[in-house]
């Protein structure tokens, strides 16, 4: 390990570092690294061959990355991984929602308007057997700044101001989740309500007749403005409920919502969870095969071990189906390292870490899983000793972990290293000395000797004047670059990345960076990979990945005893959105969907130099994983004229100038894209979030009077009434149409094709429809549409719930909703289940029973905590119930009480 | 709610710095601006001109990163308009950006030449005087790179004597670098002249003239450098590095092996102990694991130390390493691969492994099992020594 005998022209002052005034040399251009003294030049030109190989630079072979496709070779060549069931499942993560449990009135789930599918623990939709596995889940880009920030406001302010839009969010919440917001209140206020209709007068003025109240409200519900004019009764109601409404609900909700908004905004500004990347390449038995390990599924909680074949001269392909391990939390980081012939895989989830070992058959076997109570932020594998890891948690502790010896706490400090910073992000990595670790946070990086006394160490890097840092600059990622033991760079280099720059620091000369480069990435730089040199002695490519999908490739040189420098100008690699032209022309809606998917943040990077003996020139394959779960690859080839580029003396040859980018799409590429797109479009869109049911109470309560009459006269009456009022006669007004005979679905004749096609195209299935049309023989494709209609109708009937008790017990299906078990919510208890006519028939007066029944049926489904639905009501609620039942329904038998949960609210 | 919005407003250094909306946490998010722009929130809207120039700038940067020099040059041509910006902050910041991007384009552009670069640099020096020194320095480096030493020197001299009213005092430390480079160039010419002089005959008629020239140059150089070294600074951090200091800071330095040999020759006992420490220290590092010299030294010196009845020294060093050196150096994997790659290294390591871990150690046993004609004798000798001197009780071997 030779030390650089000369440094770049720079000036370091004596005295305490950071205190003296150091000239910021970052103004120097990137070409300063290319500068050499004239004496060395002739030497270089003498052995030109050496020159060329030394400065081998890469360039992309296609204008953009391409999606990975399943192999067409077939699965007989190599059996797919057979370890689908083997490893145990990680224990469930403690939910962050616990802080909300004290308020039954809203759980975090209820804040669905803020829930992004990635963060929620939604159950993955089972993927179709033979589709591209990566696109088996619908992608929702989640929250944007638009959803969170306050629009409008001060017009004449000089600069834009960031204000969170809490008012908008809470009003949206109250509209969309009125059941959650107000149902508990309803429970509390139950004793002050009388459910009977008019007729009897109440004794107390505090008791309000629900009927009248709802009648008043009904005229304005749901989408008109309910506050357009206030009636006396409403005013009375608001006075009655005011203290509770005003204080508890609004303040609690606003508080929680605000907290959540702040969290989401911070996450939007910097989502540090996936720092380090969740994609890893595990080399296989032969250089042609390997495995990609990455999370998949909407919640990124399924770890995939996908075999990949790298055939010479062809694009890399997935081989067979991936081996899967289901975990109980999203995977944030996947690291792999081969030490002394032993390949290990470390995985970090939010609250868990686990390490696998690849056996002789290249099958992973779990060594150990561990829970990190405060939350894990980083994991790294030792490049020196097999089976040794470093993990760090939000509590500020860094531990050395080996499955044999367990945990050894190396460092613990809840405070940040250099100055106070609110971030609890910590990072740990190894150094050239197997017993020395680096510990990093947002303010700096420290080297800690695990054998020394606790707390001691030497600062390797700090955000400050030594590195000429800017104001507000923070460390985003640190990485030890000594993993690949090539002679290119000394094994003592560390990479430190901030929002603005990257620094190369030598651990033998701490604090003063050896190299600083302003990367200028427009998104947080959370991924970096030092790639192996294409040939021994070549410059070493360093790949940087921004979360927004931007990729930058730097070439580092620093062989022997020279200072690391940039060889050649930095280069940006195409991002996934650059691949859009490779896809076929699409309908606007699908195009937009595709665009959104390609724009998904990058959460993993991996690179391979396939050592293929048959290939004439070395190639480099980059893999990238997006948050939508897609794996894309980008092939790179050596630059044709990399020797020209560096020869920057007075040039006379101009034949190589203005070289247009030679990379272009081949028909094979576009075919691959179409194939991938087809699989993507097969996946149904995400189910829409809960929408408030629209119902009016006037008709509902009006029908109460009608119930008294004979069944025959009823329908006539409704009809007559409707005609008199001049309104549309609705199916539910008639109520008792036999459910057994659903109206047949309208046969789509040939003249109906246009509307059918338009409808399909609008739903994003235009291409599929067209294919169906072309390949249709007798129309089996239409078959699935009929049952759907039937269920819709029957569920409509069950909602009104007059006829069939068995129908009543089924959960109400909204047309667009998938079966309830596929939804992210806990199983809902349908309202009609709690108060079936059977249960009511025993003692409740007919009038009251019907009213209650109808009223309950119209309520939105209860989506509170599952415990609320299944266990007996809480003491408060039951006392309410008791008083109520004493007052009004003394005949109710006690055994039914737990099942009949009093429900109120609107 | 209100306090949070107050927080988010954050302190901004200047109203016009679009990309610097800070949050209360103190961290700066360069990408925040794009988020804010997607939401038409209140605030002054960017002027059309500002929008166009910032778009143009991003085009230039993109073209540069894609190595499309021709395209970058065309965009750059349009970007000069930003010098006309009515916004004073932007107008001031523009020359530096233009220099940075422009010089990069001209450095790599296939049709550019030194003359073009010179013209560009000279123009840029005088637009926005604040960058005069920076541009001069880089210009000189460029000329140096192209072998135009005289031009470079002239450039540096101009920069050194540059005065511009109030800005003169703010030249700061940058002027030191300029002086240093100038001194270096003078040193270079002086040494060249000296070479010439040594070739000349003393009786040559030109000798006196050249000698005078050499003298002049040496005087100039020393004037430059001596002014410079009065300023405290680390001009070359390794000139003054002492070996022992180095051991504390960089125990993996290759000089450490020389240091060890010096210590070994020393008379003092404590030096002998330090010699052992130094060797162990070198081999701790991942970059030195295959250093055969270090292993050879350690094998020899361990034996010598143990023969000299200094078991305690070895144990001192070994105690902190015994839980990780076996898997770091002496695993079965390394035994196999070392033997395959470098049998001599494997032998040295095996000897050390035997001494430290006993003859039951896997590394030692593996090497012992190998049949090697030339090394056979050596291995036998090694086996005997291990039996005799190993620090491990043979019954409790690893």
GROMACS .gro file of C-alpha atoms in nm, chain A residues 1-5 7 9-14 21-23 25-31 34-39 41 145-146 149-152 154-155 157-164 166-167 258 262 265 268-270 340-341 384-386 421-422 432-435 442 451 471-474 476 480 491 499-500 507-509 522-524 552 568-572 639 645 648-651 653-654 657-658 661, chain B residues 1 3-6 8-10 12-13 15-16 21-23 25-33 35-36 38-44 62 64-70 96 99-100 103-104 107-111 114 117 134 137-139 141-142 144-147 149 173-174 176-177 181 188 231-238 249-250 252-254 284-288 320-321 323-324 327-329 331 333-334:
model
  196
    1UNK     CA    1   0.000   0.000   0.000
    2UNK     CA    2   0.194   0.289  -0.128
    3UNK     CA    3   0.104   0.634  -0.023
    4UNK     CA    4   0.056   0.895  -0.292
    5UNK     CA    5   0.389   1.076  -0.308
    7UNK     CA    6  -0.089   1.549  -0.421
    9UNK     CA    7  -0.208   2.119  -0.680
   10UNK     CA    8  -0.393   2.230  -0.374
   11UNK     CA    9  -0.321   2.416  -0.060
   12UNK     CA   10  -0.366   2.286   0.289
   13UNK     CA   11  -0.305   2.517   0.578
   14UNK     CA   12  -0.160   2.420   0.910
   21UNK     CA   13  -0.935   2.992   0.559
   22UNK     CA   14  -0.889   2.735   0.287
   23UNK     CA   15  -0.937   2.833  -0.073
   25UNK     CA   16  -1.079   2.479  -0.524
   26UNK     CA   17  -1.408   2.332  -0.631
   27UNK     CA   18  -1.425   2.603  -0.894
   28UNK     CA   19  -1.176   2.400  -1.089
   29UNK     CA   20  -1.331   2.237  -1.390
   30UNK     CA   21  -1.353   1.867  -1.446
   31UNK     CA   22  -1.080   1.884  -1.705
   34UNK     CA   23  -0.695   1.546  -1.733
   35UNK     CA   24  -0.403   1.784  -1.704
   36UNK     CA   25  -0.060   1.630  -1.719
   37UNK     CA   26   0.278   1.788  -1.731
   38UNK     CA   27   0.431   1.804  -2.077
   39UNK     CA   28   0.720   1.577  -1.980
   41UNK     CA   29   0.330   1.305  -2.264
  145UNK     CA   30  -4.582   1.775  -0.347
  146UNK     CA   31  -4.910   1.872  -0.506
  149UNK     CA   32  -4.854   2.175  -0.025
  150UNK     CA   33  -5.083   2.468   0.017
  151UNK     CA   34  -5.177   2.616  -0.313
  152UNK     CA   35  -5.274   2.973  -0.335
  154UNK     CA   36  -5.007   3.517  -0.053
  155UNK     CA   37  -4.985   3.650  -0.400
  157UNK     CA   38  -4.461   3.730  -0.171
  158UNK     CA   39  -4.124   3.753  -0.329
  159UNK     CA   40  -4.031   3.391  -0.297
  160UNK     CA   41  -4.236   3.076  -0.292
  161UNK     CA   42  -4.323   2.957   0.052
  162UNK     CA   43  -4.372   2.600   0.151
  163UNK     CA   44  -4.678   2.553   0.367
  164UNK     CA   45  -4.843   2.220   0.432
  166UNK     CA   46  -5.364   2.075   0.653
  167UNK     CA   47  -5.700   2.244   0.605
  258UNK     CA   48  -5.050   1.726   1.075
  262UNK     CA   49  -4.496   1.644   0.824
  265UNK     CA   50  -4.334   1.579   0.346
  268UNK     CA   51  -4.092   1.328  -0.001
  269UNK     CA   52  -3.796   1.557   0.046
  270UNK     CA   53  -3.565   1.273   0.133
  340UNK     CA   54  -1.313  -1.642   0.090
  341UNK     CA   55  -1.543  -1.819  -0.152
  384UNK     CA   56  -1.260  -0.927   0.507
  385UNK     CA   57  -1.415  -1.186   0.734
  386UNK     CA   58  -1.690  -1.417   0.620
  421UNK     CA   59  -2.871   1.754   1.331
  422UNK     CA   60  -3.221   1.623   1.378
  432UNK     CA   61  -0.915  -0.158   0.520
  433UNK     CA   62  -0.854  -0.276   0.876
  434UNK     CA   63  -1.093  -0.558   0.960
  435UNK     CA   64  -1.139  -0.432   1.316
  442UNK     CA   65  -2.566   1.335   0.827
  451UNK     CA   66  -1.109  -0.316   1.997
  471UNK     CA   67  -2.424   2.560   0.375
  472UNK     CA   68  -2.691   2.302   0.436
  473UNK     CA   69  -2.480   2.024   0.293
  474UNK     CA   70  -2.531   1.683   0.452
  476UNK     CA   71  -2.636   1.110   0.218
  480UNK     CA   72  -1.599   0.179   0.152
  491UNK     CA   73  -0.788  -0.025  -0.066
  499UNK     CA   74  -2.662   1.645  -0.211
  500UNK     CA   75  -2.408   1.846  -0.409
  507UNK     CA   76  -0.851   0.674   0.557
  508UNK     CA   77  -0.479   0.730   0.598
  509UNK     CA   78  -0.522   1.101   0.548
  522UNK     CA   79  -3.125   1.664  -0.929
  523UNK     CA   80  -3.237   1.398  -0.682
  524UNK     CA   81  -3.086   1.246  -0.367
  552UNK     CA   82  -2.388   0.912  -1.367
  568UNK     CA   83  -1.224   1.147  -1.870
  569UNK     CA   84  -1.526   1.368  -1.838
  570UNK     CA   85  -1.814   1.240  -1.627
  571UNK     CA   86  -2.096   1.094  -1.818
  572UNK     CA   87  -2.466   1.061  -1.765
  639UNK     CA   88  -1.609   0.370  -2.614
  645UNK     CA   89  -1.074   1.183  -2.643
  648UNK     CA   90  -0.604   1.672  -2.603
  649UNK     CA   91  -0.298   1.817  -2.767
  650UNK     CA   92  -0.339   2.042  -3.069
  651UNK     CA   93  -0.549   1.830  -3.294
  653UNK     CA   94  -0.774   1.519  -3.721
  654UNK     CA   95  -1.138   1.608  -3.733
  657UNK     CA   96  -1.580   1.514  -3.447
  658UNK     CA   97  -1.946   1.569  -3.381
  661UNK     CA   98  -2.481   0.904  -3.067
  907UNK     CA   99  -4.978   2.440   1.211
  909UNK     CA  100  -4.529   2.717   1.374
  910UNK     CA  101  -4.457   2.450   1.122
  911UNK     CA  102  -4.519   2.672   0.831
  912UNK     CA  103  -4.289   2.919   0.994
  914UNK     CA  104  -4.070   2.555   0.653
  915UNK     CA  105  -4.028   2.904   0.532
  916UNK     CA  106  -3.681   2.876   0.660
  918UNK     CA  107  -3.284   3.177   0.276
  919UNK     CA  108  -2.958   3.347   0.204
  921UNK     CA  109  -3.446   3.592  -0.213
  922UNK     CA  110  -3.332   3.520  -0.561
  927UNK     CA  111  -3.534   2.697   0.013
  928UNK     CA  112  -3.421   2.557   0.340
  929UNK     CA  113  -3.623   2.372   0.591
  931UNK     CA  114  -3.382   2.119   0.996
  932UNK     CA  115  -3.096   2.301   0.830
  933UNK     CA  116  -3.051   2.056   0.550
  934UNK     CA  117  -3.061   2.195   0.203
  935UNK     CA  118  -3.261   2.013  -0.063
  936UNK     CA  119  -3.158   2.115  -0.410
  937UNK     CA  120  -3.457   1.929  -0.553
  938UNK     CA  121  -3.710   2.113  -0.339
  939UNK     CA  122  -3.749   2.380  -0.599
  941UNK     CA  123  -4.144   2.018  -0.602
  942UNK     CA  124  -4.248   2.370  -0.526
  944UNK     CA  125  -4.518   2.173  -0.956
  945UNK     CA  126  -4.751   2.340  -0.710
  946UNK     CA  127  -4.855   2.686  -0.809
  947UNK     CA  128  -4.816   2.817  -0.459
  948UNK     CA  129  -4.803   3.179  -0.378
  949UNK     CA  130  -4.495   3.377  -0.454
  950UNK     CA  131  -4.334   3.574  -0.725
  968UNK     CA  132  -2.712   1.764  -2.015
  970UNK     CA  133  -2.195   1.795  -2.152
  971UNK     CA  134  -2.281   1.489  -1.950
  972UNK     CA  135  -2.373   1.308  -2.267
  973UNK     CA  136  -2.046   1.417  -2.428
  974UNK     CA  137  -2.227   1.594  -2.711
  975UNK     CA  138  -1.974   1.874  -2.736
  976UNK     CA  139  -2.106   2.021  -3.058
 1002UNK     CA  140  -1.820   3.176  -1.345
 1005UNK     CA  141  -1.626   2.984  -1.772
 1006UNK     CA  142  -1.676   2.648  -1.613
 1009UNK     CA  143  -1.381   2.582  -2.083
 1010UNK     CA  144  -1.501   2.226  -2.047
 1013UNK     CA  145  -1.126   2.137  -2.372
 1014UNK     CA  146  -1.306   1.841  -2.523
 1015UNK     CA  147  -1.453   1.985  -2.840
 1016UNK     CA  148  -1.289   1.820  -3.141
 1017UNK     CA  149  -1.265   2.142  -3.339
 1020UNK     CA  150  -0.534   2.652  -2.817
 1023UNK     CA  151  -0.922   2.861  -2.577
 1040UNK     CA  152  -0.934   3.171  -1.085
 1043UNK     CA  153  -0.473   2.997  -1.282
 1044UNK     CA  154  -0.669   2.749  -1.482
 1045UNK     CA  155  -0.565   2.908  -1.806
 1047UNK     CA  156  -0.255   2.509  -1.617
 1048UNK     CA  157  -0.410   2.455  -1.957
 1050UNK     CA  158   0.123   2.412  -1.919
 1051UNK     CA  159  -0.057   2.100  -2.026
 1052UNK     CA  160  -0.006   2.196  -2.387
 1053UNK     CA  161   0.362   2.258  -2.335
 1055UNK     CA  162   0.555   2.718  -2.069
 1079UNK     CA  163  -0.493   3.261  -0.064
 1080UNK     CA  164  -0.542   3.200  -0.429
 1082UNK     CA  165  -0.029   3.185  -0.312
 1083UNK     CA  166  -0.110   2.911  -0.554
 1087UNK     CA  167   0.310   2.774  -0.981
 1094UNK     CA  168   1.188   2.433  -1.422
 1137UNK     CA  169   0.307   3.133   0.491
 1138UNK     CA  170   0.242   2.838   0.714
 1139UNK     CA  171   0.084   2.560   0.520
 1140UNK     CA  172   0.117   2.200   0.429
 1141UNK     CA  173   0.283   2.235   0.093
 1142UNK     CA  174   0.357   1.873   0.070
 1143UNK     CA  175   0.230   1.674   0.361
 1144UNK     CA  176   0.485   1.401   0.307
 1155UNK     CA  177  -0.106   0.748   1.154
 1156UNK     CA  178  -0.050   0.503   0.875
 1158UNK     CA  179   0.008   0.010   0.672
 1159UNK     CA  180   0.266   0.220   0.492
 1160UNK     CA  181   0.525   0.019   0.303
 1190UNK     CA  182  -0.377  -0.620   0.996
 1191UNK     CA  183  -0.462  -0.433   0.681
 1192UNK     CA  184  -0.658  -0.577   0.396
 1193UNK     CA  185  -0.417  -0.433   0.142
 1194UNK     CA  186  -0.118  -0.609   0.291
 1226UNK     CA  187  -0.626  -0.881   2.041
 1227UNK     CA  188  -0.601  -1.071   1.715
 1229UNK     CA  189  -1.044  -1.392   1.754
 1230UNK     CA  190  -1.021  -1.267   1.399
 1233UNK     CA  191  -1.056  -1.648   0.984
 1234UNK     CA  192  -0.892  -1.344   0.826
 1235UNK     CA  193  -0.559  -1.502   0.737
 1237UNK     CA  194  -0.878  -2.009   0.691
 1239UNK     CA  195  -0.995  -2.115   0.185
 1240UNK     CA  196  -0.678  -1.910   0.203
   0.00000   0.00000   0.00000
